[in-house]
Tab-separated table of C-alpha atoms in Angstrom:
chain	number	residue	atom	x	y	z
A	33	UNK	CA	-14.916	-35.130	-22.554
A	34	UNK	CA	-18.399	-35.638	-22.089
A	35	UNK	CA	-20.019	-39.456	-23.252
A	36	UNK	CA	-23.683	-41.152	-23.163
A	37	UNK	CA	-25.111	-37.874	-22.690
A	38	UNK	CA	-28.529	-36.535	-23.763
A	39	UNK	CA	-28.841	-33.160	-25.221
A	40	UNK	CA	-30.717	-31.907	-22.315
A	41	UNK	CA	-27.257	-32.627	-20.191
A	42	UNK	CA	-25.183	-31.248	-23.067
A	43	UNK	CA	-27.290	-27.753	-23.304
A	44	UNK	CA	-26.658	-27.674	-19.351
A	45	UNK	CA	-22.974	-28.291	-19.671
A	46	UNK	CA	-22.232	-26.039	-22.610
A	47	UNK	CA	-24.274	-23.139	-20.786
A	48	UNK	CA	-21.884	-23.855	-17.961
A	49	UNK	CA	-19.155	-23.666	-20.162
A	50	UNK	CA	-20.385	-20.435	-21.884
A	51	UNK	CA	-20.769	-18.914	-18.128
A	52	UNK	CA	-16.907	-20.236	-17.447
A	53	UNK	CA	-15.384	-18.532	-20.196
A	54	UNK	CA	-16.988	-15.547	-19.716
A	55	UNK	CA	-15.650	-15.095	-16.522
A	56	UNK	CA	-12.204	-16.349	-17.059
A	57	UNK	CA	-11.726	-15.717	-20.973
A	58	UNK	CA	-8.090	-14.705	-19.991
A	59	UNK	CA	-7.212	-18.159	-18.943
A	60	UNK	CA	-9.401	-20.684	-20.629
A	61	UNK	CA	-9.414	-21.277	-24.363
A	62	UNK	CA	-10.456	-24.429	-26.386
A	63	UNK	CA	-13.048	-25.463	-23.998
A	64	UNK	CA	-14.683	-28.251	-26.264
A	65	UNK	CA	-17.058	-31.297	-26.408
A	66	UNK	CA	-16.056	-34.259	-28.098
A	67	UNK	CA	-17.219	-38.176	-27.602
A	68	UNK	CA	-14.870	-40.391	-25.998
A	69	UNK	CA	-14.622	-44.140	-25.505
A	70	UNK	CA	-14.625	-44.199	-21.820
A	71	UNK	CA	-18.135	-44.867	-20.122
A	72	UNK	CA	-18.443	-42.077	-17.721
A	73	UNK	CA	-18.946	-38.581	-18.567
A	74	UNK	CA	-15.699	-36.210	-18.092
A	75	UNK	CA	-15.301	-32.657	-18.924
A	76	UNK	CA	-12.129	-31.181	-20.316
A	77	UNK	CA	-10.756	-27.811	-19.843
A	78	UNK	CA	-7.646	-26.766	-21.990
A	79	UNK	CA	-6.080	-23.524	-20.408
A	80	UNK	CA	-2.980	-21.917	-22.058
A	81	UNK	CA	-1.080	-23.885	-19.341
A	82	UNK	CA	0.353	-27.232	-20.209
A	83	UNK	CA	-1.447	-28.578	-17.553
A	84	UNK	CA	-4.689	-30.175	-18.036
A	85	UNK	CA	-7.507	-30.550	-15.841
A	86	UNK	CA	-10.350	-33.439	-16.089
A	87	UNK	CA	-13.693	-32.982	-13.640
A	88	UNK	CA	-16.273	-35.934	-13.359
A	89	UNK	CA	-19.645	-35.751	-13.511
A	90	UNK	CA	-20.087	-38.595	-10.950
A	91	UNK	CA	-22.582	-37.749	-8.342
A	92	UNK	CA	-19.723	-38.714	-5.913
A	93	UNK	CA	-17.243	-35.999	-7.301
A	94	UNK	CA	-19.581	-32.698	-7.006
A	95	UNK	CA	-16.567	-30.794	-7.737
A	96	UNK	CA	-16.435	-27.248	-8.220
A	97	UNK	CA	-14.916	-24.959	-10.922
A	98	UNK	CA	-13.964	-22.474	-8.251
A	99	UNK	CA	-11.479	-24.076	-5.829
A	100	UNK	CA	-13.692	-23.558	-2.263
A	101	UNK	CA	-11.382	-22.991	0.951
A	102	UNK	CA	-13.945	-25.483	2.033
A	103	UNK	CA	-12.831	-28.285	-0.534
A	104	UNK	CA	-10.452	-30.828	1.302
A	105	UNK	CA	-7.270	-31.028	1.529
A	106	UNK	CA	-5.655	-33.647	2.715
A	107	UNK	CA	-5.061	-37.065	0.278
A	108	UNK	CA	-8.108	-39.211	2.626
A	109	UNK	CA	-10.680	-35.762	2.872
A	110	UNK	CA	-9.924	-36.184	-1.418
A	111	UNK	CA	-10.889	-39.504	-1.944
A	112	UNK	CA	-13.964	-38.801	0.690
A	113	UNK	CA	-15.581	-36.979	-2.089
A	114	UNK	CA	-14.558	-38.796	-4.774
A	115	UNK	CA	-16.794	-42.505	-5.570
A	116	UNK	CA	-15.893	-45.272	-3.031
A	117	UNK	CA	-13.992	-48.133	-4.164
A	118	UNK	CA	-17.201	-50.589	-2.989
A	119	UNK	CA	-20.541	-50.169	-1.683
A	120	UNK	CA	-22.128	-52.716	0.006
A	121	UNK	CA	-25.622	-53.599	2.050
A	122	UNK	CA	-24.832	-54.356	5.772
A	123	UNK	CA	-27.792	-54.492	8.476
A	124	UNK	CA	-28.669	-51.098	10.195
A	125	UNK	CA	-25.951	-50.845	13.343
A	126	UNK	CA	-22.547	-49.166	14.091
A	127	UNK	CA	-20.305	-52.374	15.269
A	128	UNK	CA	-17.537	-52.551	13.106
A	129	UNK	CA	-13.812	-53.556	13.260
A	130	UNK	CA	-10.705	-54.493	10.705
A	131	UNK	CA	-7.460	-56.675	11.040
A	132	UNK	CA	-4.929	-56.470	8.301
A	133	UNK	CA	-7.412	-58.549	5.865
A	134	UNK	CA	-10.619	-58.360	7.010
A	135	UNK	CA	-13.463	-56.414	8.230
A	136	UNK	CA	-16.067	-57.625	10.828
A	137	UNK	CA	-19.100	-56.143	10.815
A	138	UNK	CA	-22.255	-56.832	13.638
A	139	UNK	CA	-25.861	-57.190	11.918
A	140	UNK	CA	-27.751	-56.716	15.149
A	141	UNK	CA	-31.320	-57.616	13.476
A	142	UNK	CA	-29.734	-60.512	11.786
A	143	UNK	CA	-28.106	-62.072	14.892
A	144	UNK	CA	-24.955	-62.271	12.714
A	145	UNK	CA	-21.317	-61.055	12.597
A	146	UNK	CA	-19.469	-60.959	8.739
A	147	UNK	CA	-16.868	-60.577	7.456
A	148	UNK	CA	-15.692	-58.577	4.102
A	149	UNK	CA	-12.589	-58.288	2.467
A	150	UNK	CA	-10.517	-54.759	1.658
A	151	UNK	CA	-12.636	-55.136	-1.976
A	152	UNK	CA	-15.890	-55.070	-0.058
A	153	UNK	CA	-16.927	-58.476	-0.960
A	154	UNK	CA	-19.093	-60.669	1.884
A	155	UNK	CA	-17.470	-63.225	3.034
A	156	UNK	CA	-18.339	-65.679	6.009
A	157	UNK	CA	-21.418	-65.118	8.500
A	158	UNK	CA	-21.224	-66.347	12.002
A	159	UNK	CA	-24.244	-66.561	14.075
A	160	UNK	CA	-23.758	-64.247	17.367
A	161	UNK	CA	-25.358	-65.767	20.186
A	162	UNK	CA	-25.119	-62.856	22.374
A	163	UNK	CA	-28.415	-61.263	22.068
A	164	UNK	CA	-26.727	-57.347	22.917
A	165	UNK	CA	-25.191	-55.142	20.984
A	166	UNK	CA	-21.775	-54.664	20.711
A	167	UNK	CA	-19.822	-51.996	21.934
A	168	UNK	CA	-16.581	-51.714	20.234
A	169	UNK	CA	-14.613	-54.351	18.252
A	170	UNK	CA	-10.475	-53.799	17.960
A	171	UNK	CA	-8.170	-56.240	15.994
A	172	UNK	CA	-4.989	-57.242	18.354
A	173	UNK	CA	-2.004	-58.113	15.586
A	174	UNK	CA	-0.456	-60.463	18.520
A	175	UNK	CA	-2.844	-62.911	18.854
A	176	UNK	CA	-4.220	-62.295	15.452
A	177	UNK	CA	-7.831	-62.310	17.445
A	178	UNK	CA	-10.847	-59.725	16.931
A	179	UNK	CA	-11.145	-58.086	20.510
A	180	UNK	CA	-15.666	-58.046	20.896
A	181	UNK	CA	-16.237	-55.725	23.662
A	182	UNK	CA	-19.997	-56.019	24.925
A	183	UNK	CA	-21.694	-53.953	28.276
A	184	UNK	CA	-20.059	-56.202	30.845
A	185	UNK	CA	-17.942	-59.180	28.320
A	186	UNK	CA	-15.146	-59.317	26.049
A	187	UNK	CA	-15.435	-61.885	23.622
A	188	UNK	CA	-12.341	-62.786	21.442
A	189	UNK	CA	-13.096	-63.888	17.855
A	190	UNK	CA	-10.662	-66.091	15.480
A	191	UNK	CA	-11.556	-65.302	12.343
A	192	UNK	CA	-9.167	-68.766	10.863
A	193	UNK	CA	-11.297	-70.795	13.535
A	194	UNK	CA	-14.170	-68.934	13.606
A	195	UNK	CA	-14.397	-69.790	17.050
A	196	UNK	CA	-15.250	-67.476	20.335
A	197	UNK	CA	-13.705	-67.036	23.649
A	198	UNK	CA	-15.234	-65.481	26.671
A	199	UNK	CA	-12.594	-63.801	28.632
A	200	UNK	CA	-14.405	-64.583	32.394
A	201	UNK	CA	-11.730	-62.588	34.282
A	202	UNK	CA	-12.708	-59.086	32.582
A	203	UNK	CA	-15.835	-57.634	33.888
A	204	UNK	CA	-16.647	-54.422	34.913
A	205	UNK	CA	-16.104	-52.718	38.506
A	206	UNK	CA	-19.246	-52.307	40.542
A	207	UNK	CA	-22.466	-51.886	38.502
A	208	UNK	CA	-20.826	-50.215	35.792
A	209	UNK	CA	-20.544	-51.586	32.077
A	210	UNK	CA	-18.062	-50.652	29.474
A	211	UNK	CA	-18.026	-48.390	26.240
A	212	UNK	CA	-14.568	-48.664	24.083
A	213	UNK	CA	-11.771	-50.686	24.354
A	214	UNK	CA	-8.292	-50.319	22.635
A	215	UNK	CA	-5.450	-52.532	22.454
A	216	UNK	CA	-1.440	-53.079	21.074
A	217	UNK	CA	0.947	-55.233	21.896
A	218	UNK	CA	0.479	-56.614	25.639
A	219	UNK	CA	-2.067	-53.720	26.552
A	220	UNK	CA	-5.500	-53.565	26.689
A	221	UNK	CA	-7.222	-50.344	27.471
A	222	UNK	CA	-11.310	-50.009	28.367
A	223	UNK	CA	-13.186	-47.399	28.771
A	224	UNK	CA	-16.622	-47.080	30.906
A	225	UNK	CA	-20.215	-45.430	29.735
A	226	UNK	CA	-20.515	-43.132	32.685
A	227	UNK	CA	-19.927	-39.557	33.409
A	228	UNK	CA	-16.535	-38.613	35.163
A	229	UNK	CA	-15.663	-42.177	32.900
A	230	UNK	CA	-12.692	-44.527	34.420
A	231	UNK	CA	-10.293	-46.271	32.167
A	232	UNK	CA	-8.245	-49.292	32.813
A	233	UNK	CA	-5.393	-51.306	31.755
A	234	UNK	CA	-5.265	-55.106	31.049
A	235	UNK	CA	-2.306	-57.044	30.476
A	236	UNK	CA	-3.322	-59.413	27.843
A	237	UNK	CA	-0.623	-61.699	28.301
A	238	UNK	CA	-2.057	-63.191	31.951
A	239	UNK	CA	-5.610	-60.807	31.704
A	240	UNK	CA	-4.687	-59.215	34.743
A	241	UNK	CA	-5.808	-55.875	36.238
A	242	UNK	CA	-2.785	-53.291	35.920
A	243	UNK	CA	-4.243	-49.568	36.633
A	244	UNK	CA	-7.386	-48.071	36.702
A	245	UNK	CA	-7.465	-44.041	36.366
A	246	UNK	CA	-10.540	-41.914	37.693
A	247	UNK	CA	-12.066	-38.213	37.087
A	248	UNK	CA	-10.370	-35.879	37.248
A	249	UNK	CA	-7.322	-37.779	35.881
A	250	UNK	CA	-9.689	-38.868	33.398
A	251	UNK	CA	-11.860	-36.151	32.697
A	252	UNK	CA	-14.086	-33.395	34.842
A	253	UNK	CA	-17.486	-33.653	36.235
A	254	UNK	CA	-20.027	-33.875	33.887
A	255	UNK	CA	-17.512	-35.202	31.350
A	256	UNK	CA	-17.374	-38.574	30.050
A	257	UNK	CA	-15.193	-40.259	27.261
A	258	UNK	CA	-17.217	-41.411	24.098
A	259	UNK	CA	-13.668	-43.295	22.256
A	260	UNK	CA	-10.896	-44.490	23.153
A	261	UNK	CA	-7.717	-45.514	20.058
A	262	UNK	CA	-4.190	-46.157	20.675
A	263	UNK	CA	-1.378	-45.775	17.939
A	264	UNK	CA	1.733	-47.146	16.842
A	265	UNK	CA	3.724	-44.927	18.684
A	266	UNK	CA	1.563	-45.519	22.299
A	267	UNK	CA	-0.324	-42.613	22.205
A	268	UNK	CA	-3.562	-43.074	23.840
A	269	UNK	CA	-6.602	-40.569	22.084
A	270	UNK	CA	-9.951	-39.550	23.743
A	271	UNK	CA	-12.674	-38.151	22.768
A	272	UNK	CA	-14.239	-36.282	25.499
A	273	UNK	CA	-17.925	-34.977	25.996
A	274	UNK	CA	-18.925	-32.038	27.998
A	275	UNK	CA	-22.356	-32.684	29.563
A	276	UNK	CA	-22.483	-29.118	31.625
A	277	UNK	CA	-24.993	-27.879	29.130
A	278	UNK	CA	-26.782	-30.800	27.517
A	279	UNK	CA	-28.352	-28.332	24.734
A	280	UNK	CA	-24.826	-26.955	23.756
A	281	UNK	CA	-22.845	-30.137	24.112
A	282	UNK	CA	-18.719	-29.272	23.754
A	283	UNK	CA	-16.224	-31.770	23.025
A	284	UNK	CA	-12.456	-32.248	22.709
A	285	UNK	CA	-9.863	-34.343	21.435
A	286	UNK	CA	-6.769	-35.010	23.812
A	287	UNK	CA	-3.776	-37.234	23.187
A	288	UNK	CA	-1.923	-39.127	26.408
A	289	UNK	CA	0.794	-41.122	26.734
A	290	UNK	CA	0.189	-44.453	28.568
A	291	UNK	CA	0.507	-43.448	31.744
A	292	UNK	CA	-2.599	-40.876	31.006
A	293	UNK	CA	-0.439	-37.363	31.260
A	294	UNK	CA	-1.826	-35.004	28.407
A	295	UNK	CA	0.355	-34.485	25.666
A	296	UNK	CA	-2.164	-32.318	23.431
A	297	UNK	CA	-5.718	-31.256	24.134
A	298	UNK	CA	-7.826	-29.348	21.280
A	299	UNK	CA	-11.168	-28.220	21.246
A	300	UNK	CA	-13.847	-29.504	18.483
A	301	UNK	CA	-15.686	-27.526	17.573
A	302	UNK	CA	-19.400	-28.205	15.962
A	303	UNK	CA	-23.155	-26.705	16.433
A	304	UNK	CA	-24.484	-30.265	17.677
A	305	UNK	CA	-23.760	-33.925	17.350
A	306	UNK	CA	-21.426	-36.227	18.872
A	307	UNK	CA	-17.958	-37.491	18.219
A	308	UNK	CA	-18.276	-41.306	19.089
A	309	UNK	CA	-15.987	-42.965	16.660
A	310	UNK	CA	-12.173	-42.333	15.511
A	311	UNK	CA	-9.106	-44.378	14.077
A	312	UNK	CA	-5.308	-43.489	14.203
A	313	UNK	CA	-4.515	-43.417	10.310
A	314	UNK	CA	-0.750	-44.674	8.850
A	315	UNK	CA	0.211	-41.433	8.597
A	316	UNK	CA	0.236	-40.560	12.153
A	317	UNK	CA	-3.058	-38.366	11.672
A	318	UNK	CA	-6.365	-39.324	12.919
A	319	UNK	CA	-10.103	-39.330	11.605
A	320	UNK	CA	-13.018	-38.773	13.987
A	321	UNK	CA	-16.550	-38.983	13.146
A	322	UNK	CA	-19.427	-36.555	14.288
A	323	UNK	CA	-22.095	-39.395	13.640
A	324	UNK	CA	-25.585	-37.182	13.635
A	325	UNK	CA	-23.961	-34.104	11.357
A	326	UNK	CA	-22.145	-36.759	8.770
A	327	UNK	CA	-18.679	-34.462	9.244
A	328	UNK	CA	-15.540	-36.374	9.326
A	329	UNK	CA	-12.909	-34.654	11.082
A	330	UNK	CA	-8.931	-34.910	10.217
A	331	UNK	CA	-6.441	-34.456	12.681
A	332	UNK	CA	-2.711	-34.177	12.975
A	333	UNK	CA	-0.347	-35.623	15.350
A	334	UNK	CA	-0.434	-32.790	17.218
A	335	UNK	CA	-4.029	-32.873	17.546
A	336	UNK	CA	-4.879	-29.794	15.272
A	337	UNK	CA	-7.681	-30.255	12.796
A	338	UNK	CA	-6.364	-30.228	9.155
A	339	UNK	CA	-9.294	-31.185	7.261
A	340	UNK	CA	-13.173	-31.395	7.402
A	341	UNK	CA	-15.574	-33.276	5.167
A	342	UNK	CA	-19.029	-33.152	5.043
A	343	UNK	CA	-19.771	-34.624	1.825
A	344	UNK	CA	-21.470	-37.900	2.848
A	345	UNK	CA	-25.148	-38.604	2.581
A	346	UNK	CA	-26.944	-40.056	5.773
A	347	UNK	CA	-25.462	-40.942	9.081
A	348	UNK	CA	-21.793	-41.849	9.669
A	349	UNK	CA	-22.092	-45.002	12.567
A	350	UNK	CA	-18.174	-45.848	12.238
A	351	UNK	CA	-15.201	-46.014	10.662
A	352	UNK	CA	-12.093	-48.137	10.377
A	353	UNK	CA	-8.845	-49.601	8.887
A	354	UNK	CA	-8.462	-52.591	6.860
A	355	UNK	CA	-4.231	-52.778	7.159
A	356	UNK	CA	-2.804	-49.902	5.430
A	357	UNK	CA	-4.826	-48.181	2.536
A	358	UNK	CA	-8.340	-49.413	3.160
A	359	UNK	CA	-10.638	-47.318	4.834
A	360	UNK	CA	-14.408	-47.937	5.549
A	361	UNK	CA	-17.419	-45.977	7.124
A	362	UNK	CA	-20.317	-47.420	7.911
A	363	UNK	CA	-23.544	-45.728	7.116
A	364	UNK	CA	-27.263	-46.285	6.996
A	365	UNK	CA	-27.433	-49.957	5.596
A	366	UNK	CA	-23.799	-49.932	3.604
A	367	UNK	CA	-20.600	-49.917	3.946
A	368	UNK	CA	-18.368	-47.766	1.966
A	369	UNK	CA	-14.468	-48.682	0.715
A	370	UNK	CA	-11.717	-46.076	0.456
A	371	UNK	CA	-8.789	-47.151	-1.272
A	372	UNK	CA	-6.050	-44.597	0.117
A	373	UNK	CA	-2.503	-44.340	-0.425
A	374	UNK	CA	-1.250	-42.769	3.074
A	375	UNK	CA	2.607	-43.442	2.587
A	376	UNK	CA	3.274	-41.441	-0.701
A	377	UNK	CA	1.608	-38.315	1.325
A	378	UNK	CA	3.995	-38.337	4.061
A	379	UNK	CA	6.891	-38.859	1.679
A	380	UNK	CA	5.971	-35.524	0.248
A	381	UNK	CA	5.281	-33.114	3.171
């Protein structure tokens, strides 16, 4: 059904529909306009099956008549191409993070950190007195506390206080300074930005030094690790960066248990850009970014990709979780809400 339209847009759509039942006048019959309460625009098809199929016209659901092997197919790659649940304006940087509730968000050029709900709305803005950026920000469910990971700090954040805690006792080894951190339960894992990168392990409990792993254990030479995420079930994923041929860049995605042994290892593969963000999803999959070519990559437990989307306009900075069925990615100046509903999936496969 197709509403509010001009005749321009209603000559455009019935010469599409004129081309579509030429080509499949064997299986399409009654294809029809009529006006309809509902606001948006919606096409519908009749076909001599029962089963009937709606397309929108929203600039967010560019969906084709043909089904593409390049449409996506698992339920989140879906709703990536369908409208987001919220848009909203955030200042231009990457930093993001969610708890269960909440999503905290850095606005460098502001000199602020805010927080937004699963619905997008703006809530609270704290003034950030560290005049860096941020490198990574990770929600630990024990102490309920954002985990603020700067070059050579970690700052924890209350979000029911609103107050901040410098951690003294974490710094960096030498004259290095950190990239990602990760953490569940009693564990805290950090990664370094440096080739042949190092990783160690906090216990959070007493903030003591447990391990610290080194290349090749870590990665080769020439390699370094651009993210860092650790699941429910304690497997540890990296993202890993192959700098042997800076103008052909490779990269991989492994999965390790906590004790660092490889468990799967699969090659990503993409002309350019770099894959600098991820989350573990509910469903035991996992969603990487390649932040300069907009892709969003889908992976299974085992590490093999399942899905690929490239429908977003602009940069991809970051994504994350808010609790169970809120996903957001942070572009160019927005944020943008995913309402997902991960559980009934699994149930089905």
């Amino acid at each position: 059904m197709i509403t509010n339209s001009r005749s321009t847009n209603q000559h455009a759509q019935l010469v599409r529909l004129e081309k579509l039942q030429n080509e499949y006048g064997h299986s399409l019959e009654n294809i029809h306009i009529v006006q309809h309460s509902d606001r948006r625009r919606m096409l519908e098809i009749e076909t001599t099956s029962p089963i009937k199929e709606s397309f929108s016209s929203d600039p967010w659901k560019e969906v084709s008549f043909i089904c593409s092997p390049d449409m996506p197919k698992t339920r989140l790659g879906k709703r990536f191409i369908e409208k987001p649940l919220a848009e909203t304006s955030v200042g231009n940087y990457w930093a993001i993070g969610a708890s269960d509730e909440y999503l905290l968000a850095q606005e460098y050029e502001n000199k602020q950190l805010t927080l937004f709900d699963r619905h997008g709305k703006r809530g609270i803005s704290m003034t950030w007195h560290y005049d860096v950026v941020i490198r990574d920000i990770q929600w630990n469910h024990d102490l309920r506390q954002f985990f603020i990971l700067l070059d050579r700090k970690l700052i924890l954040f209350d979000p029911v206080t609103r107050l901040f805690q410098e951690i003294t006792r974490i710094t960096p080894y030498q004259s290095n300074t950190f990239r990602r951190c990760t953490c569940r339960n009693d564990r805290l894992f950090i990664s370094y930005w440096c080739q042949e990168s190092a990783i160690e392990l906090i216990q959070i409990s007493s903030w003591s030094f447990q391990q610290r792993w080194s290349s090749p254990m870590t990665c080769r030479a020439n390699e370094f690790i651009t993210c860092i995420r650790l699941n429910s079930k304690n497997q540890l994923a990296l993202s890993i960066q192959d700098e042997n041929n800076p103008l052909n860049r490779q990269f991989r995605f492994e999965l390790r248990d906590l004790t660092l042994n490889t468990l799967h290892t699969i090659s990503l593969d993409t002309d350019s850009g770099i894959f600098s963000r991820m989350t573990p999803l509910p469903d035991g999959c996992w969603a990487l970014l390649n932040v300069d070519n907009n892709l969003v990559f889908i992976l299974d437990e085992q590490g093999v990709v399942i899905d690929k989307i490239d429908r977003f306009p602009g940069p991809l900075y970051n994504i994350a979780l808010i609790g169970e069925h809120t996903i957001v990615i942070r572009t160019v100046k927005k944020l943008l809400f995913y309402d997902v509903e991960f559980g009934e999936e699994r149930q089905r496969q």
